[in-house]
Coordinates of C-alpha atoms and ligand atoms in Angstrom, one line a residue:
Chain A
X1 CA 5.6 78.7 71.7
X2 CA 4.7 77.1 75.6
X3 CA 7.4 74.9 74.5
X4 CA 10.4 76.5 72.3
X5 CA 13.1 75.0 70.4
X6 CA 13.0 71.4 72.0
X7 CA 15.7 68.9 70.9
X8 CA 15.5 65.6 69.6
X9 CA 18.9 64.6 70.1
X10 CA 18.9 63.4 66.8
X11 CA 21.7 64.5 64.2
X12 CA 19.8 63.5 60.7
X13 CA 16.6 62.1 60.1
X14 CA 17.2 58.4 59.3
X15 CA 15.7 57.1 55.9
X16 CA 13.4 53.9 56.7
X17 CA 16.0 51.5 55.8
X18 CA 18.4 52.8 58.3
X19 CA 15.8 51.8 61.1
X20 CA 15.2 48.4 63.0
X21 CA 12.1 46.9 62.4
X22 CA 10.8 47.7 65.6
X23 CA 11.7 51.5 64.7
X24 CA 10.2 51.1 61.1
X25 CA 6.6 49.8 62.7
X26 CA 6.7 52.5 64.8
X27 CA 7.4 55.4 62.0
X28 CA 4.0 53.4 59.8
X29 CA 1.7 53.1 62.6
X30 CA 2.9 56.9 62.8
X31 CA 2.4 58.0 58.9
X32 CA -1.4 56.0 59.4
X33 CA -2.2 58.5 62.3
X34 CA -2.6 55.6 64.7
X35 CA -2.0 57.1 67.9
X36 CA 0.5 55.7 70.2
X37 CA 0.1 55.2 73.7
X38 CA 2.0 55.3 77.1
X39 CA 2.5 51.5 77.4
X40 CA 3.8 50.8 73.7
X41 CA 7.0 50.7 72.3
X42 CA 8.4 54.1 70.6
X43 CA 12.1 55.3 70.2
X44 CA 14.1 56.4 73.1
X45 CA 14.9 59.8 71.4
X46 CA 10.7 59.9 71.0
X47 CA 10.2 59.5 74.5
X48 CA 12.3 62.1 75.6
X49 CA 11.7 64.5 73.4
X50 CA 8.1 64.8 74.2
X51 CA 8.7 64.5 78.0
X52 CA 10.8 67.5 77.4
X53 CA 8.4 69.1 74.9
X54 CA 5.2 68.5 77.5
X55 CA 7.1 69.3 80.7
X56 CA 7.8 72.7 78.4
X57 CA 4.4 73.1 78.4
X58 CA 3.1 72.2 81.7
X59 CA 5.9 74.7 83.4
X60 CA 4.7 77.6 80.7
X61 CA 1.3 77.2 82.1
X62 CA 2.4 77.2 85.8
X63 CA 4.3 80.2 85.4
X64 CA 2.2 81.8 83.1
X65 CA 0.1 82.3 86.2
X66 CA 1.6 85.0 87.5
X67 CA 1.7 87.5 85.0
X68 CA -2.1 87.4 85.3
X69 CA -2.2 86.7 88.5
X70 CA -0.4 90.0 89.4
X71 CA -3.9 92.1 88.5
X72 CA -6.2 89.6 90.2
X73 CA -6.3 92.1 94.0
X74 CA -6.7 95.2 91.3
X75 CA -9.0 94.0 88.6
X76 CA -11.4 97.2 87.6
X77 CA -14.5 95.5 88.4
X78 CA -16.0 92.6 90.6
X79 CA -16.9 90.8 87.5
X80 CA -13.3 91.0 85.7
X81 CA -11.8 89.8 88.9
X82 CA -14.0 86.8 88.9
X83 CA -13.4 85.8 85.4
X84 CA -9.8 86.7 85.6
X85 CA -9.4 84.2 88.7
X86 CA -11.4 81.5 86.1
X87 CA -8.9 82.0 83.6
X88 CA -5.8 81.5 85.6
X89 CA -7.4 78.4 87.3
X90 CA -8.1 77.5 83.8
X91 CA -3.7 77.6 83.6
X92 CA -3.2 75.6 86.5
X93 CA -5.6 73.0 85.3
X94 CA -3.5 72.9 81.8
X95 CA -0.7 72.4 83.5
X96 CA -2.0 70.1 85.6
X97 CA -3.3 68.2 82.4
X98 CA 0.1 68.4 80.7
X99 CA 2.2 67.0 84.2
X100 CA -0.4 63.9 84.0
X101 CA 0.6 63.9 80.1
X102 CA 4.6 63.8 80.7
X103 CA 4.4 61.2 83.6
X104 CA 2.8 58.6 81.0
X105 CA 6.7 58.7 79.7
X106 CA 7.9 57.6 83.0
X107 CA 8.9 61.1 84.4
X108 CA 8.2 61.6 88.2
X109 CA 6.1 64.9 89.3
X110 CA 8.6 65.3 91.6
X111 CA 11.3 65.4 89.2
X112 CA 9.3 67.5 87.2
X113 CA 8.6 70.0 90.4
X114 CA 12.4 69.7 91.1
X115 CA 13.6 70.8 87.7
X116 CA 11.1 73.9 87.6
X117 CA 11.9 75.4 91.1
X118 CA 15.6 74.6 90.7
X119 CA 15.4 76.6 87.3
X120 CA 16.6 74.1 85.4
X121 CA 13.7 73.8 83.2
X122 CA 12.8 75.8 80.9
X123 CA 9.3 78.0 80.0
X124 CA 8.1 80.4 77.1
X125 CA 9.7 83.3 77.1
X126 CA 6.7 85.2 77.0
X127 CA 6.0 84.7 80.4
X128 CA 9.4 86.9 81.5
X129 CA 7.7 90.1 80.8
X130 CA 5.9 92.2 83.4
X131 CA 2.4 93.5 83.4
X132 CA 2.6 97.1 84.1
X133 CA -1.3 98.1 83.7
X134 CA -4.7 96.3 83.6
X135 CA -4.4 96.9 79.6
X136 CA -1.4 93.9 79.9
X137 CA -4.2 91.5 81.3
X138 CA -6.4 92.3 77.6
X139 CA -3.4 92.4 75.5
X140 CA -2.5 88.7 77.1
X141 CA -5.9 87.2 76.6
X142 CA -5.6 88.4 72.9
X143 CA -2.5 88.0 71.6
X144 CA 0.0 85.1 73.9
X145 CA -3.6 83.1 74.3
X146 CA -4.9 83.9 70.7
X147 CA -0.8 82.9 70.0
X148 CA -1.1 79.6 71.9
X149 CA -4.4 78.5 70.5
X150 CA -2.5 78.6 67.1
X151 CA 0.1 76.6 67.9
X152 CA -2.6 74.3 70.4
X153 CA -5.1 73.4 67.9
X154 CA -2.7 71.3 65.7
X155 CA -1.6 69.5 68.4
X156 CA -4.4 68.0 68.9
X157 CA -3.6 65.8 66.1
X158 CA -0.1 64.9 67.6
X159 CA 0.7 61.4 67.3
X160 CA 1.0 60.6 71.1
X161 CA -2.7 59.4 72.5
X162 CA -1.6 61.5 76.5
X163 CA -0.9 64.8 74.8
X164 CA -4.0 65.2 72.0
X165 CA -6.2 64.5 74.2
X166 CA -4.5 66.9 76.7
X167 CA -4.7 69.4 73.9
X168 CA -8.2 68.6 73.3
X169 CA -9.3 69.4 76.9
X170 CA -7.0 72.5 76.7
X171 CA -8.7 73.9 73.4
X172 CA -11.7 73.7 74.6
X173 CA -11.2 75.9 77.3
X174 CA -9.0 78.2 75.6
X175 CA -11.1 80.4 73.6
X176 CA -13.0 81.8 76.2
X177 CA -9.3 83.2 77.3
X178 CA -8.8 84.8 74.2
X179 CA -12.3 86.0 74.1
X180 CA -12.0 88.0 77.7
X181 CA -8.8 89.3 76.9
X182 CA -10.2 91.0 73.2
X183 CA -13.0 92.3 75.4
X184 CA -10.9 94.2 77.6
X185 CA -9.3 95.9 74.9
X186 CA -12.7 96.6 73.2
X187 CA -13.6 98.2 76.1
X188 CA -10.3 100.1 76.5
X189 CA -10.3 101.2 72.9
X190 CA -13.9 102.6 73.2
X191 CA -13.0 104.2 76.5
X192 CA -11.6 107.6 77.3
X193 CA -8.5 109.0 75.5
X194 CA -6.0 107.8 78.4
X195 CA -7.9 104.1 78.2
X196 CA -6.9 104.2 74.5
X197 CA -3.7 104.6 74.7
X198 CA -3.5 102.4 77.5
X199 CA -4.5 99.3 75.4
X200 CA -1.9 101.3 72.5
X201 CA 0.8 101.1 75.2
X202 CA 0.2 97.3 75.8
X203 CA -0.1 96.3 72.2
X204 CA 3.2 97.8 71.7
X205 CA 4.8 96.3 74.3
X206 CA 3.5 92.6 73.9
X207 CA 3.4 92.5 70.2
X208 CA 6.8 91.6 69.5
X209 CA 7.3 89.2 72.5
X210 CA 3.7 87.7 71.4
X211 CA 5.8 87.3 67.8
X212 CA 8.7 85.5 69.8
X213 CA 6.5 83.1 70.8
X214 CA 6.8 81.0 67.7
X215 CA 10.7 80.8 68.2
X216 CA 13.1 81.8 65.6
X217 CA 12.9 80.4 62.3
X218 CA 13.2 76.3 62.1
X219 CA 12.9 75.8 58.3
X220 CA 16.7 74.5 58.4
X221 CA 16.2 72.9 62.0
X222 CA 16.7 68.7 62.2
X223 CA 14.8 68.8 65.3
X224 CA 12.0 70.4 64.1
X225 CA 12.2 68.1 61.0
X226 CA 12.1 64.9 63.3
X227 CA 9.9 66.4 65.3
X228 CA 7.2 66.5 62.5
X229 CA 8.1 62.9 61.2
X230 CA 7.1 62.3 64.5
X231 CA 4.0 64.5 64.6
X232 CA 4.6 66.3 67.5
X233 CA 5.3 69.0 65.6
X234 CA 2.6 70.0 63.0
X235 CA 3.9 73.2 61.5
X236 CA 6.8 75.0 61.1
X237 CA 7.4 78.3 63.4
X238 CA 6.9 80.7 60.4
X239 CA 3.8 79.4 59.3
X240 CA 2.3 79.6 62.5
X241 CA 4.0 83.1 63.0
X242 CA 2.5 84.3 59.6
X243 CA -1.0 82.6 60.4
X244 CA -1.5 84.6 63.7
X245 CA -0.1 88.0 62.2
X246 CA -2.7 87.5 59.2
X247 CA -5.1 86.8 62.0
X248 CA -4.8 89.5 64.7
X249 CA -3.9 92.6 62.2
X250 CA -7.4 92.5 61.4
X251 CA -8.1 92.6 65.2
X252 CA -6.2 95.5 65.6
X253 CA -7.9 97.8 62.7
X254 CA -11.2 96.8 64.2
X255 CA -10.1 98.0 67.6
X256 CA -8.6 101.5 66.2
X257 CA -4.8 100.1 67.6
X258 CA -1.8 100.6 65.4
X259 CA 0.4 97.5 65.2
X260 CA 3.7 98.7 66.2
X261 CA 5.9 97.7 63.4
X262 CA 6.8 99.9 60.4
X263 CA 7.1 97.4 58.0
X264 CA 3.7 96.0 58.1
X265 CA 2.1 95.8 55.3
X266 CA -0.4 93.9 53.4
X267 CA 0.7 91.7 50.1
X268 CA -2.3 91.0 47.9
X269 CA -0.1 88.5 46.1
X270 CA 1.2 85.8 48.6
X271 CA -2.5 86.9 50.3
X272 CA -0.5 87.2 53.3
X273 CA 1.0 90.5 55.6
X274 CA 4.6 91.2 55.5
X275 CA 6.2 92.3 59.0
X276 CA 9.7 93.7 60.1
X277 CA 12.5 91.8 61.1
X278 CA 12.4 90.2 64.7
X279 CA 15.0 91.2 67.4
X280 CA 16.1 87.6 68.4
X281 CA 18.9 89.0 70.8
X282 CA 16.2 90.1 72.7
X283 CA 14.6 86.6 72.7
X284 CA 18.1 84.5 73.0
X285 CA 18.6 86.9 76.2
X286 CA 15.0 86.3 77.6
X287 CA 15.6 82.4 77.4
X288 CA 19.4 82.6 78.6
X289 CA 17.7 84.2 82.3
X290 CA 17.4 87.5 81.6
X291 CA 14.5 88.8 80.0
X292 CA 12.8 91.6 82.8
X293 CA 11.4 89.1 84.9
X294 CA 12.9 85.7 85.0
X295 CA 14.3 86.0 88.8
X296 CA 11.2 87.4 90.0
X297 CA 9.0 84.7 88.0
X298 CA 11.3 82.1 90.1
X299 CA 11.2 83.3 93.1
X300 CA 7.5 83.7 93.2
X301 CA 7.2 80.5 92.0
X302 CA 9.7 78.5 94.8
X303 CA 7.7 80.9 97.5
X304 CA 4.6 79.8 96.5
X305 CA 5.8 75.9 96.7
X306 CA 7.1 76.7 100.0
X307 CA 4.5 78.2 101.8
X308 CA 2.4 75.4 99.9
X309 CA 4.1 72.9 102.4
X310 CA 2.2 73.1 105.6
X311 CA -0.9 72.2 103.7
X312 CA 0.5 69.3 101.8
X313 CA 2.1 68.3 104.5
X314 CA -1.3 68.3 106.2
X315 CA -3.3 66.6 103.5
X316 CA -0.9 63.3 104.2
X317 CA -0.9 63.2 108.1
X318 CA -4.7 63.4 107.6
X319 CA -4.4 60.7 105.1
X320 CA -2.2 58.4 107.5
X321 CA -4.1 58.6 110.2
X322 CA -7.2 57.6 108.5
X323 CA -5.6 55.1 106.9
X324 CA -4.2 54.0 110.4
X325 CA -8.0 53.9 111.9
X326 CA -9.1 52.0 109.1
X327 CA -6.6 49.5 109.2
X328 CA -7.1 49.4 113.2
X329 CA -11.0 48.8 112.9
X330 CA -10.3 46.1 110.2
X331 CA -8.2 44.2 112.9
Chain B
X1 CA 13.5 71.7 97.9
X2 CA 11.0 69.4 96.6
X3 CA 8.9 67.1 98.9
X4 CA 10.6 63.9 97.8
X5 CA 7.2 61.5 99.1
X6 CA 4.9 62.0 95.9
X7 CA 1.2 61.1 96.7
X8 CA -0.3 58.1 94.5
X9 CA -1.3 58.5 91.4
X10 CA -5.7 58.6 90.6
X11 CA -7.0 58.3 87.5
X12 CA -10.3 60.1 87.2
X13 CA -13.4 58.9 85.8
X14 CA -16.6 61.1 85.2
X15 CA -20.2 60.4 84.3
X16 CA -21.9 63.6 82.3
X17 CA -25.1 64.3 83.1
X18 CA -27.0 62.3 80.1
X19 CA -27.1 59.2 81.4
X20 CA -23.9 58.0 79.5
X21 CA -21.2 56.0 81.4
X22 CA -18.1 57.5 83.5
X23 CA -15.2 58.0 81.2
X24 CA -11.4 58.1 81.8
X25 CA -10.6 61.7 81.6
X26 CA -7.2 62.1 83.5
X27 CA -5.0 61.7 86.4
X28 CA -4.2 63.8 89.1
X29 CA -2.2 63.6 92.4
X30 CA -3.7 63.3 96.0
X31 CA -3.3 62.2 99.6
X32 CA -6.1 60.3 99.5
X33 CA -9.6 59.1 97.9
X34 CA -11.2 62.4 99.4
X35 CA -9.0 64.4 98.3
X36 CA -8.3 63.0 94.9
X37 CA -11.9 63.6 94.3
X38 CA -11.9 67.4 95.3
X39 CA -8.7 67.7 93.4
X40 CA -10.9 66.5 90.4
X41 CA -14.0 68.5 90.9
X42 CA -11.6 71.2 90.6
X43 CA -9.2 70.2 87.6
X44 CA -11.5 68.6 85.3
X45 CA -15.3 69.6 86.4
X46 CA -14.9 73.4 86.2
X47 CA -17.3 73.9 83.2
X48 CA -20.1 71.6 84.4
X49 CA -18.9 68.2 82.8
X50 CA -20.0 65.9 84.9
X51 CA -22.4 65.2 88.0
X52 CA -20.5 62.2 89.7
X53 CA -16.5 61.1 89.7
X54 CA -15.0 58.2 89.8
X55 CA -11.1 58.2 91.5
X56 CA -9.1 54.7 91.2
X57 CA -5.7 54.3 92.2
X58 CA -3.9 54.1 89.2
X59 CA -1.5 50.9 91.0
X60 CA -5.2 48.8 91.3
X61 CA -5.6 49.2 87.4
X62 CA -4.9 45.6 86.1
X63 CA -4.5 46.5 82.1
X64 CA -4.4 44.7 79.1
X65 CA -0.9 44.5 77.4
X66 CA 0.0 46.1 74.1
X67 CA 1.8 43.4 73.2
X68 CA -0.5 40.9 73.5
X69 CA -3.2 42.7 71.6
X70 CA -2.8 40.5 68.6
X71 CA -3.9 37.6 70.6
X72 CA -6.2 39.0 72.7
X73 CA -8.8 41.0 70.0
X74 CA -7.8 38.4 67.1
X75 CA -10.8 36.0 67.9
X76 CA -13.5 39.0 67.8
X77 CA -11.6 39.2 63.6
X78 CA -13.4 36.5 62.0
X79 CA -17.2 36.9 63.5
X80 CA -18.5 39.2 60.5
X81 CA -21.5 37.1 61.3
X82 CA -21.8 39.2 64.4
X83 CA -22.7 42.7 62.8
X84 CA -26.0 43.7 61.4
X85 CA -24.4 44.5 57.7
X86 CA -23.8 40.8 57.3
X87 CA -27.2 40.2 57.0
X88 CA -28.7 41.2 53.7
X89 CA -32.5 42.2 54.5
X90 CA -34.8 42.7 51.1
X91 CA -35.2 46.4 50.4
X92 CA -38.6 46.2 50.0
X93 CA -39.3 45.4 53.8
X94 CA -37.8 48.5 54.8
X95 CA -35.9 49.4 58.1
X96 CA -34.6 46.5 59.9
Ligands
FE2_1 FE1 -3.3 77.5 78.9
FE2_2 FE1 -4.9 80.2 78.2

């Protein structure tokens, strides 16, 4: 997901007679679904969890610009440009949402700026592929959107006040991403026979990272387990996983596109689709730095800081010295 | 690498346009007042949500403790005579 296999630092889940009292209150107030908030008290291992869970998140967005960003000088039309440039505004503003989120843990922008451009933090692993045709912008929209919104919507619920009601904000905005992107392939499905396989060529080449997403399985995982005692976790990455492949299959037929994955196939009995076996070499390798584009993603992303200076820089001279001729006219 | 002066903290209020109060919505980032509310026209009105902002520093927020919330709401507990249910109206009269 934007965020992937996030520790707890936690070894075993403690039983609530192994907690203090002030632990114990916590764990209840979380089992009621009362929300908790920035200036209570939670668990140490709580806190930092979710600042690295959300900081996950905010950097996925912030990179997750770019892939998109790459077609907004070549988009087909006047109109696609225009709502492509929406969308990826609509990705800064998450992550923009999500940084105000993490710093309600006591985490500094800065520090969260510093670990992104040194490339010490981490981001979905989705984002490390390259967009090799305007097909890759409809394929996004679809399937690492449609993707995100599964794992987004749940979230909403999550037990710490900052983050649902980041997710909240985010939801809302989300659909119409998902939306645009399922209309570019419509359109590239009904075009001409090279348009077709244009939007074939994309499915099969974001299909599997799309599956990624989720993370590998997490069914035996103690973080994932404390994670969800916690309720910042709702579901487990195979249900999720399964959900959006019973979910976009159906997409695909309607669209004429062939799901590229030989074992596919539907299982009246568990009501659910079957699907082949996941390459998680490819995935360990795409989070260890070197997936197609990590540098690149990086490097765009430290340039774009940079030349960002003069202009921040500006903004605060421009703030001083108004400050200054307040202050003077106050004397 | 990283510009190591961050710019103050704004939390960002925002009135919709029927006639309801401004509510909290977020925080941003920003030089300044001025630009704190352009920064917020841009992150959080982009669909129409609101037609005025708000933008307080978030270091001039006085705020209530958690800890204290016990004492603080407590007296508010034990005024059931302040809500309409307390009262029982006959049914016959209708709508009150
Ligand atoms: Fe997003
Ligand atoms: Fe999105």
């Amino acid at each position: 997901m934007y965020a992937q296999m996030v520790k707890t630092g936690v070894d075993h889940i403690q039983s609530k007679e192994e907690m203090s009292p002030e632990e114990r209150a916590f764990q209840d107030r979380v089992d009621q679904d009362i929300k908790i908030e920035p200036k209570e008290w939670m668990p140490e291992a709580y806190r930092k969890t979710l600042i690295r869970q959300i900081s996950q998140h905010a950097h996925s967005e912030i990179i997750g610009m770019q892939p998109e960003g790459n077609w907004i000088t070549r988009a087909p039309t006047l109109e696609r440009k225009a709502i492509l440039l929406a969308k990826v505004q609509d990705e800064a503003g998450h992550g923009l949402y999500l940084y105000c989120a993490a710093e309600t843990l006591g985490v500094s922008r800065d520090d969260l700026m510093e670990q992104l451009n040194s490339g010490k933090a981490k981001y979905s692993s989705i984002f490390n592929y390259p967009t090799l045709t305007w097909a890759d912008i409809g394929a996004i929209g679809w399937l690492v959107d449609g993707a995100a919104i599964m794992n987004q919507v749940p979230l909403q619920r999550c037990s710490y006040g900052p983050y649902s009601r980041a997710m909240i904000r985010i939801c809302k905005e989300e659909s119409f991403h998902q939306r645009q992107g399922y209309d570019i392939m419509m359109k590239l499905a009904k075009g001409s026979s090279e348009q077709k396989a244009m939007a074939q060529d994309a499915l099969n080449r974001w299909w599997w990272p799309s599956l990624m997403m989720f993370g590998p399985s997490d069914a035996e995982s103690v973080h994932s387990a404390q994670s969800m005692r916690w309720k910042i976790k709702i579901n487990s990455n195979d249900e999720l996983r399964q959900k959006f492949v019973d979910q976009t299959v159906p997409q695909a037929e309607y669209l004429g596109l062939t799901v590229p994955d030989p074992d596919l196939k539907w299982n009246a009995e568990r009501g659910h689709y079957e699907f082949g076996e996941i390459n998680w070499d490819e995935f360990y390798q795409v989070i260890a730095g070197n997936g197609p584009c990590n540098r690149d993603r990086l490097r765009t992303r430290v340039k774009a800081y940079e030349e960002g200076r003069w202009v921040r820089e500006a903004a605060d001279a421009y703030a001083a010295k108004k400050a200054a001729r307040a202050q003077a006219k106050a004397a | 690498m990283t510009d190591k002066k961050e710019w103050p903290l704004w939390e960002v209020f925002i009135r919709s346009q029927h006639g309801l109060a401004h509510r909290h919505v977020g925080s941003l980032h920003a030089p300044d007042a001025e630009m704190a509310i352009m920064n917020a026209r841009d992150v959080y009105t982009r669909r129409n949500e609101g037609v005025s902002i708000w933008v307080v520093k978030a270091s001039d927020i006085a705020a209530s403790s958690p800890s204290e919330k016990g004492p603080l709401f407590d007296p508010a507990n034990s005024k059931v005579y302040r809500h309409p249910t307390f009262y029982e109206i006959p049914e016959e009269l209708g709508h009150m």
